[in-house]
Amino acid sequence: MEIAFYGGAGEVGRNCIGLRDGRASLLLDCGVNVGAETPAARNPEIPDADARSYAQIAISHAHLDHIGYLPTLYSRAKHCRAPIYATKPTMDLMSLLLADYQRLSNLFTPDDIKRVLGFCRPLHFNQIQGQDMKFSFHNSGHILGSGLVLVHGRQRVLYTGDVNNRVSRLLEPCHQGLRAETLIMESTYGGAKDSHKPLKDVVKDLIDSIETTLIKGGSVLIPSFAVGRAQEVLFILEQHMTSGALSPVPIFVDGMILKANKIYRQNLDFAKPEVRRRVLHSGQDPFQSRHFHVPKTRSRADVLNEQAIIVSTSGMLTGGPAHIYLKALAKDRNSLLAFVGYQSEGTPGRRIIDGEREVELDGEKVKINLEVKKFDLSAHCDHSGLVQLARTTKGLKRVFLIHGEKPKLAELRDALGKYDVRIPKTGETFTVR
Ligand SMILES: [Zn+2]
């Protein structure tokens, strides 16, 4: 079997990997590097003719670094017509995230998105599907509907997409113990020092810090991705406010998060059973809590007039309403900026976490005087989680490490010594037997 890395190798972003075995073929994900400035850095390096030659596409989950190139690929001019397999929540979230990306980037048209969705076919976890090359999705624990992709056949290949082995508020941890000779594994937190604290301790830290801020009279801004992290954070806030552990201030939800909540609500089959039970049977719907509010004005003056907890996109402060809030709160030493997700190199979020206290937002220099804290609510495995995932994969011989910063990839390779470990570069193709 040939494995071609078109993107996401030696970098975080634009995942796109091709598998080919004789006449059978499968493309895994088709993402963009959202932060990249040039098309060459943004898009996967897949020639149109190569893209057209794949019989089918499997999408691990709906984040843009796994789906953002699909509309370009399926635009009328390129004649791509392969079926795109994904779980139902992934399909729903794709439609939301691609529409938002279209509005922000103008790189393709709403019709291109419609075309992509027209080629999508829903697939359940554990259901074997495929034309010539058979595959199945298995829960990867990262966001609602996210799947590991297991390729069946002479060569069994397991592709992790993004994977999390910690139980979260909403999702079961990833499926472990599958059989595969070849593992293509993400390495976002693969560095030797990347170790997640137990979730319970992180949640306690977050709640204590928010409550301290509220007692001081400050507000709290939590920049968050619309899909995944936001729902986890809202669940945590709702639970602690209802129990009285958090002072009762309004929780404002801004950006695309509300639309994503709706999709989560409609696809609870993919959430943990206790979440499903709670929403369907107890009459308490944490997605529609009385504590949640929506800003009423474009200027967000109504939100900024009072003490509040604000959960808003974008997660890395690259845009979105989070900018308006940060500009307003940046001067206030009593307020708190609470990061809950991964911050890519080069983003304002990363610069602030790395200690810079002046950043440029919408062309305006902003001094950061509010308190800054980071809470590790990551939806990715840490170093030991990734090592464990490899060790519990039955019959494993070789590992390709992707979707990571270079030093982290090397450190993870060193920890996986007993396997044949490769760190591919984007553009490379390997043959496995
Ligand atoms: Zn992801």
CSV table of C-alpha atoms and ligand atoms in Angstrom, one decimal:
chain,number,residue,atom,x,y,z
A,1,MET,CA,0.0,0.0,0.0
A,2,GLU,CA,1.2,3.5,-0.8
A,3,ILE,CA,0.6,6.3,1.8
A,4,ALA,CA,1.0,9.9,0.5
A,5,PHE,CA,1.2,12.8,2.8
A,6,TYR,CA,-0.3,15.8,1.1
A,7,GLY,CA,-0.4,18.0,4.2
A,8,GLY,CA,-0.2,18.0,8.0
A,9,ALA,CA,3.2,16.3,8.1
A,10,GLY,CA,5.8,18.1,10.1
A,11,GLU,CA,3.1,20.8,10.9
A,12,VAL,CA,-0.2,21.3,12.6
A,13,GLY,CA,-3.0,22.0,10.0
A,14,ARG,CA,-4.1,21.0,6.5
A,15,ASN,CA,-4.4,17.3,7.2
A,16,CYS,CA,-4.7,15.3,3.9
A,17,ILE,CA,-3.4,11.8,3.4
A,18,GLY,CA,-3.9,9.4,0.5
A,19,LEU,CA,-4.0,5.6,0.7
A,20,ARG,CA,-3.7,3.5,-2.5
A,21,ASP,CA,-3.6,-0.3,-2.8
A,22,GLY,CA,-3.8,-1.5,-6.4
A,23,ARG,CA,-7.1,-0.1,-7.7
A,24,ALA,CA,-8.5,0.7,-4.3
A,25,SER,CA,-8.0,4.1,-2.8
A,26,LEU,CA,-9.1,6.4,0.0
A,27,LEU,CA,-8.3,10.0,0.9
A,28,LEU,CA,-8.2,10.8,4.6
A,29,ASP,CA,-9.3,14.3,5.5
A,30,CYS,CA,-8.9,17.4,3.3
A,31,GLY,CA,-8.0,20.3,5.5
A,32,VAL,CA,-6.5,23.8,5.3
A,33,ASN,CA,-4.0,25.6,7.5
A,34,VAL,CA,-6.4,28.4,8.6
A,35,GLY,CA,-3.7,30.8,9.9
A,36,ALA,CA,-1.6,30.6,6.7
A,37,GLU,CA,-1.2,33.8,4.6
A,38,THR,CA,-0.4,32.3,1.2
A,39,PRO,CA,-2.4,29.6,-0.7
A,40,ALA,CA,0.8,27.5,-0.9
A,41,ALA,CA,1.0,27.3,2.9
A,42,ARG,CA,-2.8,27.1,3.4
A,43,ASN,CA,-3.8,24.3,1.0
A,44,PRO,CA,-2.7,20.7,1.0
A,45,GLU,CA,-0.1,19.9,-1.7
A,46,ILE,CA,-2.4,17.7,-3.7
A,47,PRO,CA,-2.4,18.1,-7.5
A,48,ASP,CA,-6.0,18.2,-8.9
A,49,ALA,CA,-5.4,15.0,-11.0
A,50,ASP,CA,-4.3,13.1,-7.8
A,51,ALA,CA,-7.3,14.4,-5.9
A,52,ARG,CA,-9.7,13.2,-8.7
A,53,SER,CA,-8.1,9.8,-8.7
A,54,TYR,CA,-9.3,8.9,-5.2
A,55,ALA,CA,-12.5,6.7,-5.1
A,56,GLN,CA,-13.7,8.0,-1.8
A,57,ILE,CA,-12.9,10.4,1.1
A,58,ALA,CA,-13.2,9.7,4.8
A,59,ILE,CA,-13.5,12.8,7.1
A,60,SER,CA,-12.3,12.2,10.7
A,61,HIS,CA,-14.0,15.3,12.2
A,62,ALA,CA,-15.3,18.7,11.3
A,63,HIS,CA,-12.5,21.1,12.3
A,64,LEU,CA,-11.2,23.2,9.4
A,65,ASP,CA,-7.7,21.7,9.4
A,66,HIS,CA,-9.4,18.5,8.4
A,67,ILE,CA,-12.2,19.7,6.0
A,68,GLY,CA,-11.4,23.3,4.8
A,69,TYR,CA,-10.1,22.3,1.4
A,70,LEU,CA,-13.2,20.3,0.3
A,71,PRO,CA,-15.1,23.2,-1.2
A,72,THR,CA,-12.2,24.2,-3.4
A,73,LEU,CA,-11.7,20.5,-4.4
A,74,TYR,CA,-15.3,20.0,-5.2
A,75,SER,CA,-15.8,23.3,-7.0
A,76,ARG,CA,-17.3,22.7,-10.5
A,77,ALA,CA,-14.0,23.4,-12.3
A,78,LYS,CA,-12.2,20.5,-10.6
A,79,HIS,CA,-14.6,17.7,-11.3
A,80,CYS,CA,-14.1,15.9,-8.1
A,81,ARG,CA,-17.0,13.5,-7.5
A,82,ALA,CA,-15.9,11.0,-4.9
A,83,PRO,CA,-18.3,10.2,-2.1
A,84,ILE,CA,-17.4,11.8,1.2
A,85,TYR,CA,-18.0,9.6,4.3
A,86,ALA,CA,-18.5,11.2,7.7
A,87,THR,CA,-20.6,10.7,10.8
A,88,LYS,CA,-23.9,12.7,11.0
A,89,PRO,CA,-22.6,15.2,13.6
A,90,THR,CA,-19.5,15.7,11.4
A,91,MET,CA,-21.7,16.4,8.4
A,92,ASP,CA,-23.8,18.9,10.4
A,93,LEU,CA,-20.8,20.7,11.9
A,94,MET,CA,-19.1,20.8,8.4
A,95,SER,CA,-22.0,22.7,7.0
A,96,LEU,CA,-21.7,25.3,9.8
A,97,LEU,CA,-17.9,25.6,9.9
A,98,LEU,CA,-17.5,25.8,6.1
A,99,ALA,CA,-20.2,28.5,5.8
A,100,ASP,CA,-18.4,30.5,8.4
A,101,TYR,CA,-15.0,30.0,6.7
A,102,GLN,CA,-16.6,31.0,3.4
A,103,ARG,CA,-17.8,34.3,4.8
A,104,LEU,CA,-14.5,35.1,6.4
A,105,SER,CA,-12.2,34.0,3.6
A,106,ASN,CA,-14.2,34.3,0.3
A,107,LEU,CA,-12.0,31.5,-1.1
A,108,PHE,CA,-15.0,29.6,-2.5
A,109,THR,CA,-18.7,30.1,-2.9
A,110,PRO,CA,-21.8,28.9,-0.9
A,111,ASP,CA,-22.6,26.8,-4.0
A,112,ASP,CA,-19.3,25.0,-3.6
A,113,ILE,CA,-20.3,24.1,0.0
A,114,LYS,CA,-23.7,22.8,-1.2
A,115,ARG,CA,-21.9,20.6,-3.7
A,116,VAL,CA,-19.6,19.2,-1.0
A,117,LEU,CA,-22.6,18.4,1.2
A,118,GLY,CA,-24.3,16.7,-1.7
A,119,PHE,CA,-21.5,14.2,-1.9
A,120,CYS,CA,-21.5,13.5,1.8
A,121,ARG,CA,-22.8,10.1,3.1
A,122,PRO,CA,-23.4,9.5,6.8
A,123,LEU,CA,-21.8,6.6,8.6
A,124,HIS,CA,-22.2,5.3,12.1
A,125,PHE,CA,-19.3,4.3,14.4
A,126,ASN,CA,-18.2,0.7,13.8
A,127,GLN,CA,-20.0,0.4,10.5
A,128,ILE,CA,-17.8,-1.0,7.7
A,129,GLN,CA,-18.1,0.9,4.4
A,130,GLY,CA,-16.1,1.5,1.3
A,131,GLN,CA,-15.6,1.0,-2.3
A,132,ASP,CA,-12.7,-1.6,-2.8
A,133,MET,CA,-10.9,-0.2,0.2
A,134,LYS,CA,-13.1,-0.9,3.3
A,135,PHE,CA,-13.0,1.2,6.4
A,136,SER,CA,-14.9,2.1,9.6
A,137,PHE,CA,-15.1,5.0,12.0
A,138,HIS,CA,-14.5,4.5,15.8
A,139,ASN,CA,-15.0,7.1,18.5
A,140,SER,CA,-11.9,9.3,18.8
A,141,GLY,CA,-13.2,11.3,21.8
A,142,HIS,CA,-12.1,14.7,20.4
A,143,ILE,CA,-15.4,16.5,19.4
A,144,LEU,CA,-18.9,15.2,18.8
A,145,GLY,CA,-18.9,12.6,16.0
A,146,SER,CA,-15.1,12.6,15.7
A,147,GLY,CA,-13.7,9.3,14.5
A,148,LEU,CA,-10.6,7.2,14.2
A,149,VAL,CA,-10.5,5.7,10.7
A,150,LEU,CA,-9.6,2.0,10.5
A,151,VAL,CA,-8.8,0.7,7.1
A,152,HIS,CA,-9.5,-3.0,6.7
A,153,GLY,CA,-7.8,-5.3,4.2
A,154,ARG,CA,-4.4,-6.8,3.5
A,155,GLN,CA,-2.8,-3.8,5.3
A,156,ARG,CA,-4.7,-2.5,8.3
A,157,VAL,CA,-4.1,1.2,8.8
A,158,LEU,CA,-5.4,3.2,11.7
A,159,TYR,CA,-5.6,7.0,11.3
A,160,THR,CA,-6.3,8.9,14.5
A,161,GLY,CA,-7.5,12.2,13.1
A,162,ASP,CA,-7.4,14.2,16.4
A,163,VAL,CA,-7.7,11.9,19.4
A,164,ASN,CA,-8.4,12.2,23.1
A,165,ASN,CA,-8.2,9.3,25.6
A,166,ARG,CA,-9.5,11.3,28.6
A,167,VAL,CA,-13.1,11.2,29.4
A,168,SER,CA,-14.7,14.6,29.0
A,169,ARG,CA,-17.9,16.2,30.2
A,170,LEU,CA,-19.6,15.3,27.0
A,171,LEU,CA,-17.7,12.5,25.3
A,172,GLU,CA,-16.4,9.0,26.0
A,173,PRO,CA,-12.6,8.6,25.6
A,174,CYS,CA,-11.3,7.2,22.3
A,175,HIS,CA,-11.8,3.6,21.3
A,176,GLN,CA,-8.6,1.6,22.1
A,177,GLY,CA,-7.4,-1.9,21.3
A,178,LEU,CA,-8.1,-1.9,17.6
A,179,ARG,CA,-5.9,-4.1,15.3
A,180,ALA,CA,-3.7,-2.4,12.7
A,181,GLU,CA,-0.1,-2.9,11.5
A,182,THR,CA,0.3,0.8,10.6
A,183,LEU,CA,-0.8,3.8,12.7
A,184,ILE,CA,-0.9,7.4,11.4
A,185,MET,CA,-1.0,9.4,14.6
A,186,GLU,CA,-1.5,13.0,15.5
A,187,SER,CA,1.1,14.5,17.8
A,188,THR,CA,-0.3,17.9,18.9
A,189,TYR,CA,0.7,17.3,22.6
A,190,GLY,CA,3.4,14.7,21.8
A,191,GLY,CA,6.3,16.6,23.5
A,192,ALA,CA,8.0,14.8,26.4
A,193,LYS,CA,6.8,17.5,28.8
A,194,ASP,CA,3.2,17.5,27.5
A,195,SER,CA,1.3,16.0,30.3
A,196,HIS,CA,-2.4,16.8,31.0
A,197,LYS,CA,-3.5,17.3,34.6
A,198,PRO,CA,-6.5,15.2,35.7
A,199,LEU,CA,-9.6,17.0,34.3
A,200,LYS,CA,-11.2,17.3,37.8
A,201,ASP,CA,-8.2,19.4,39.0
A,202,VAL,CA,-8.3,21.6,35.9
A,203,VAL,CA,-12.0,22.2,36.3
A,204,LYS,CA,-11.4,23.1,40.0
A,205,ASP,CA,-8.7,25.5,39.0
A,206,LEU,CA,-10.8,27.2,36.3
A,207,ILE,CA,-13.8,27.6,38.7
A,208,ASP,CA,-11.7,28.9,41.5
A,209,SER,CA,-10.0,31.5,39.2
A,210,ILE,CA,-13.3,32.6,37.8
A,211,GLU,CA,-14.9,33.0,41.2
A,212,THR,CA,-11.8,35.0,42.5
A,213,THR,CA,-12.2,37.3,39.5
A,214,LEU,CA,-15.9,37.8,40.1
A,215,ILE,CA,-15.3,38.6,43.8
A,216,LYS,CA,-12.8,41.2,42.8
A,217,GLY,CA,-15.4,42.8,40.5
A,218,GLY,CA,-13.8,41.7,37.2
A,219,SER,CA,-15.2,40.0,34.2
A,220,VAL,CA,-14.0,36.8,32.6
A,221,LEU,CA,-13.3,36.3,28.9
A,222,ILE,CA,-12.9,32.7,27.6
A,223,PRO,CA,-11.9,32.7,23.9
A,224,SER,CA,-13.0,29.3,22.5
A,225,PHE,CA,-13.4,27.3,19.4
A,226,ALA,CA,-17.1,27.2,18.4
A,227,VAL,CA,-17.1,23.4,18.2
A,228,GLY,CA,-16.0,21.1,21.0
A,229,ARG,CA,-14.3,23.2,23.6
A,230,ALA,CA,-17.1,25.7,23.9
A,231,GLN,CA,-19.7,23.1,24.7
A,232,GLU,CA,-17.4,21.5,27.3
A,233,VAL,CA,-16.8,24.9,29.0
A,234,LEU,CA,-20.5,25.8,28.9
A,235,PHE,CA,-21.3,22.5,30.5
A,236,ILE,CA,-18.8,23.1,33.3
A,237,LEU,CA,-19.9,26.7,33.9
A,238,GLU,CA,-23.6,25.8,34.0
A,239,GLN,CA,-23.0,22.9,36.4
A,240,HIS,CA,-21.1,25.1,38.9
A,241,MET,CA,-23.4,28.0,38.7
A,242,THR,CA,-26.4,25.8,39.3
A,243,SER,CA,-24.7,24.2,42.3
A,244,GLY,CA,-23.8,27.7,43.7
A,245,ALA,CA,-20.0,27.2,43.4
A,246,LEU,CA,-20.0,30.2,41.0
A,247,SER,CA,-21.6,33.6,41.8
A,248,PRO,CA,-24.7,34.1,39.6
A,249,VAL,CA,-23.5,36.5,36.9
A,250,PRO,CA,-24.8,36.3,33.3
A,251,ILE,CA,-22.8,33.9,31.0
A,252,PHE,CA,-22.8,35.5,27.6
A,253,VAL,CA,-22.3,33.1,24.6
A,254,ASP,CA,-21.1,34.8,21.4
A,255,GLY,CA,-20.1,33.9,17.9
A,256,MET,CA,-21.0,30.6,16.2
A,257,ILE,CA,-21.1,28.7,19.5
A,258,LEU,CA,-24.9,28.9,19.8
A,259,LYS,CA,-25.4,27.3,16.4
A,260,ALA,CA,-22.9,24.6,17.3
A,261,ASN,CA,-24.8,24.0,20.6
A,262,LYS,CA,-27.9,23.3,18.5
A,263,ILE,CA,-26.0,20.7,16.4
A,264,TYR,CA,-24.7,19.0,19.6
A,265,ARG,CA,-28.3,19.0,21.0
A,266,GLN,CA,-29.6,17.3,17.8
A,267,ASN,CA,-26.9,14.6,17.8
A,268,LEU,CA,-26.8,13.4,21.3
A,269,ASP,CA,-26.6,9.8,20.2
A,270,PHE,CA,-22.9,10.5,19.9
A,271,ALA,CA,-22.5,12.0,23.4
A,272,LYS,CA,-22.0,10.1,26.7
A,273,PRO,CA,-25.1,8.2,27.8
A,274,GLU,CA,-25.4,10.2,31.0
A,275,VAL,CA,-25.5,13.5,29.0
A,276,ARG,CA,-28.1,12.0,26.7
A,277,ARG,CA,-30.2,10.9,29.7
A,278,ARG,CA,-30.0,14.2,31.4
A,279,VAL,CA,-31.1,16.2,28.4
A,280,LEU,CA,-33.8,13.8,27.3
A,281,HIS,CA,-35.3,12.7,30.6
A,282,SER,CA,-34.6,15.1,33.5
A,283,GLY,CA,-36.0,18.2,31.9
A,284,GLN,CA,-32.7,20.1,32.7
A,285,ASP,CA,-31.2,21.0,29.4
A,286,PRO,CA,-27.7,22.3,29.9
A,287,PHE,CA,-27.6,23.6,26.3
A,288,GLN,CA,-30.6,25.9,27.1
A,289,SER,CA,-29.7,27.0,30.6
A,290,ARG,CA,-31.3,30.1,32.2
A,291,HIS,CA,-27.7,31.3,32.9
A,292,PHE,CA,-26.9,31.7,29.2
A,293,HIS,CA,-27.5,35.0,27.5
A,294,VAL,CA,-26.9,36.3,24.0
A,295,PRO,CA,-25.6,39.8,23.3
A,296,LYS,CA,-28.3,42.2,22.1
A,297,THR,CA,-26.2,44.9,20.4
A,298,ARG,CA,-23.6,44.8,17.7
A,299,SER,CA,-21.2,46.9,19.8
A,300,ARG,CA,-21.7,44.4,22.7
A,301,ALA,CA,-22.2,47.4,25.0
A,302,ASP,CA,-24.9,45.5,26.9
A,303,VAL,CA,-22.5,42.7,27.7
A,304,LEU,CA,-19.7,45.1,28.7
A,305,ASN,CA,-22.0,47.2,30.9
A,306,GLU,CA,-22.1,44.5,33.6
A,307,GLN,CA,-20.0,41.9,35.2
A,308,ALA,CA,-20.1,38.8,33.2
A,309,ILE,CA,-18.5,35.5,32.0
A,310,ILE,CA,-18.1,35.7,28.3
A,311,VAL,CA,-17.5,32.6,26.1
A,312,SER,CA,-16.7,33.7,22.6
A,313,THR,CA,-15.0,32.8,19.3
A,314,SER,CA,-12.4,32.9,18.0
A,315,GLY,CA,-10.4,30.4,20.2
A,316,MET,CA,-6.9,31.8,19.3
A,317,LEU,CA,-8.0,35.5,19.2
A,318,THR,CA,-7.5,35.6,15.4
A,319,GLY,CA,-10.8,37.4,15.0
A,320,GLY,CA,-14.5,37.1,16.0
A,321,PRO,CA,-16.3,38.9,18.8
A,322,ALA,CA,-13.5,37.9,21.2
A,323,HIS,CA,-11.6,40.9,19.9
A,324,ILE,CA,-14.3,43.4,20.9
A,325,TYR,CA,-14.3,41.9,24.4
A,326,LEU,CA,-10.6,41.8,24.8
A,327,LYS,CA,-10.1,45.4,23.6
A,328,ALA,CA,-12.7,46.5,26.2
A,329,LEU,CA,-11.3,44.4,29.1
A,330,ALA,CA,-7.6,44.5,28.4
A,331,LYS,CA,-7.0,47.5,30.7
A,332,ASP,CA,-8.8,46.1,33.7
A,333,ARG,CA,-6.4,44.4,36.1
A,334,ASN,CA,-9.3,42.7,37.9
A,335,SER,CA,-10.5,40.9,34.8
A,336,LEU,CA,-9.3,37.5,33.6
A,337,LEU,CA,-8.5,36.2,30.1
A,338,ALA,CA,-8.8,32.4,30.4
A,339,PHE,CA,-7.4,30.3,27.6
A,340,VAL,CA,-8.9,26.8,27.3
A,341,GLY,CA,-7.5,25.5,24.0
A,342,TYR,CA,-4.4,25.0,21.9
A,343,GLN,CA,-2.9,28.3,20.6
A,344,SER,CA,-1.1,27.9,17.2
A,345,GLU,CA,2.2,29.5,16.5
A,346,GLY,CA,1.9,33.1,15.2
A,347,THR,CA,-1.6,33.7,16.6
A,348,PRO,CA,-2.3,36.6,19.1
A,349,GLY,CA,-3.4,33.9,21.6
A,350,ARG,CA,0.0,32.2,21.4
A,351,ARG,CA,1.8,35.5,21.7
A,352,ILE,CA,-0.1,36.4,24.9
A,353,ILE,CA,0.5,33.0,26.4
A,354,ASP,CA,4.2,33.3,25.6
A,355,GLY,CA,4.3,36.5,27.7
A,356,GLU,CA,3.8,39.3,25.2
A,357,ARG,CA,1.8,42.1,26.8
A,358,GLU,CA,1.1,44.2,23.7
A,359,VAL,CA,-0.7,42.6,20.8
A,360,GLU,CA,-2.2,43.9,17.6
A,361,LEU,CA,-6.0,43.3,17.2
A,362,ASP,CA,-7.7,44.6,14.0
A,363,GLY,CA,-4.7,46.9,13.3
A,364,GLU,CA,-4.9,48.4,16.8
A,365,LYS,CA,-2.1,48.0,19.5
A,366,VAL,CA,-3.7,46.7,22.7
A,367,LYS,CA,-1.9,46.6,26.1
A,368,ILE,CA,-2.7,43.4,28.0
A,369,ASN,CA,-3.1,44.3,31.7
A,370,LEU,CA,-5.8,41.9,32.6
A,371,GLU,CA,-4.8,38.6,34.3
A,372,VAL,CA,-4.0,35.8,31.8
A,373,LYS,CA,-4.3,32.1,32.7
A,374,LYS,CA,-4.3,28.9,30.7
A,375,PHE,CA,-6.4,25.9,31.6
A,376,ASP,CA,-5.6,22.6,30.1
A,377,LEU,CA,-9.0,21.4,28.9
A,378,SER,CA,-7.4,19.9,25.9
A,379,ALA,CA,-9.3,17.5,23.7
A,380,HIS,CA,-6.1,15.8,22.5
A,381,CYS,CA,-4.1,13.0,24.1
A,382,ASP,CA,-1.0,14.1,25.9
A,383,HIS,CA,2.4,12.4,25.5
A,384,SER,CA,1.7,9.4,27.6
A,385,GLY,CA,-1.8,9.1,26.1
A,386,LEU,CA,-0.4,8.9,22.6
A,387,VAL,CA,2.2,6.3,23.7
A,388,GLN,CA,-0.6,4.3,25.3
A,389,LEU,CA,-2.7,4.5,22.2
A,390,ALA,CA,0.2,3.0,20.1
A,391,ARG,CA,0.9,0.3,22.7
A,392,THR,CA,-2.7,-0.8,22.9
A,393,THR,CA,-3.0,-1.0,19.1
A,394,LYS,CA,-2.9,-4.8,18.4
A,395,GLY,CA,-0.3,-6.1,16.0
A,396,LEU,CA,1.3,-2.7,15.5
A,397,LYS,CA,4.5,-2.5,13.5
A,398,ARG,CA,5.0,1.0,12.3
A,399,VAL,CA,3.9,4.5,13.2
A,400,PHE,CA,3.8,7.7,11.1
A,401,LEU,CA,3.7,10.8,13.3
A,402,ILE,CA,2.0,13.9,11.9
A,403,HIS,CA,0.0,17.0,13.0
A,404,GLY,CA,2.7,18.2,15.4
A,405,GLU,CA,5.4,20.8,15.9
A,406,LYS,CA,8.8,19.5,14.9
A,407,PRO,CA,10.4,19.1,18.4
A,408,LYS,CA,7.3,17.4,19.7
A,409,LEU,CA,7.3,14.9,16.8
A,410,ALA,CA,10.9,14.0,17.6
A,411,GLU,CA,10.3,13.5,21.3
A,412,LEU,CA,7.3,11.3,20.7
A,413,ARG,CA,9.4,9.2,18.2
A,414,ASP,CA,12.0,8.6,20.9
A,415,ALA,CA,9.3,7.3,23.2
A,416,LEU,CA,8.0,4.8,20.6
A,417,GLY,CA,11.4,3.2,20.1
A,418,LYS,CA,10.1,-0.4,19.7
A,419,TYR,CA,8.2,0.4,16.5
A,420,ASP,CA,9.4,1.5,13.1
A,421,VAL,CA,8.6,5.2,13.6
A,422,ARG,CA,8.7,7.8,10.7
A,423,ILE,CA,8.2,11.5,10.7
A,424,PRO,CA,7.0,12.2,7.1
A,425,LYS,CA,7.3,15.5,5.4
A,426,THR,CA,4.5,17.0,3.4
A,427,GLY,CA,4.9,15.8,-0.1
A,428,GLU,CA,6.4,12.4,0.8
A,429,THR,CA,5.0,9.0,-0.2
A,430,PHE,CA,5.8,5.7,1.6
A,431,THR,CA,5.2,2.1,0.6
A,432,VAL,CA,4.2,-0.3,3.4
A,433,ARG,CA,3.9,-4.1,3.1
B,1,ZN,ZN,-9.7,18.8,15.7
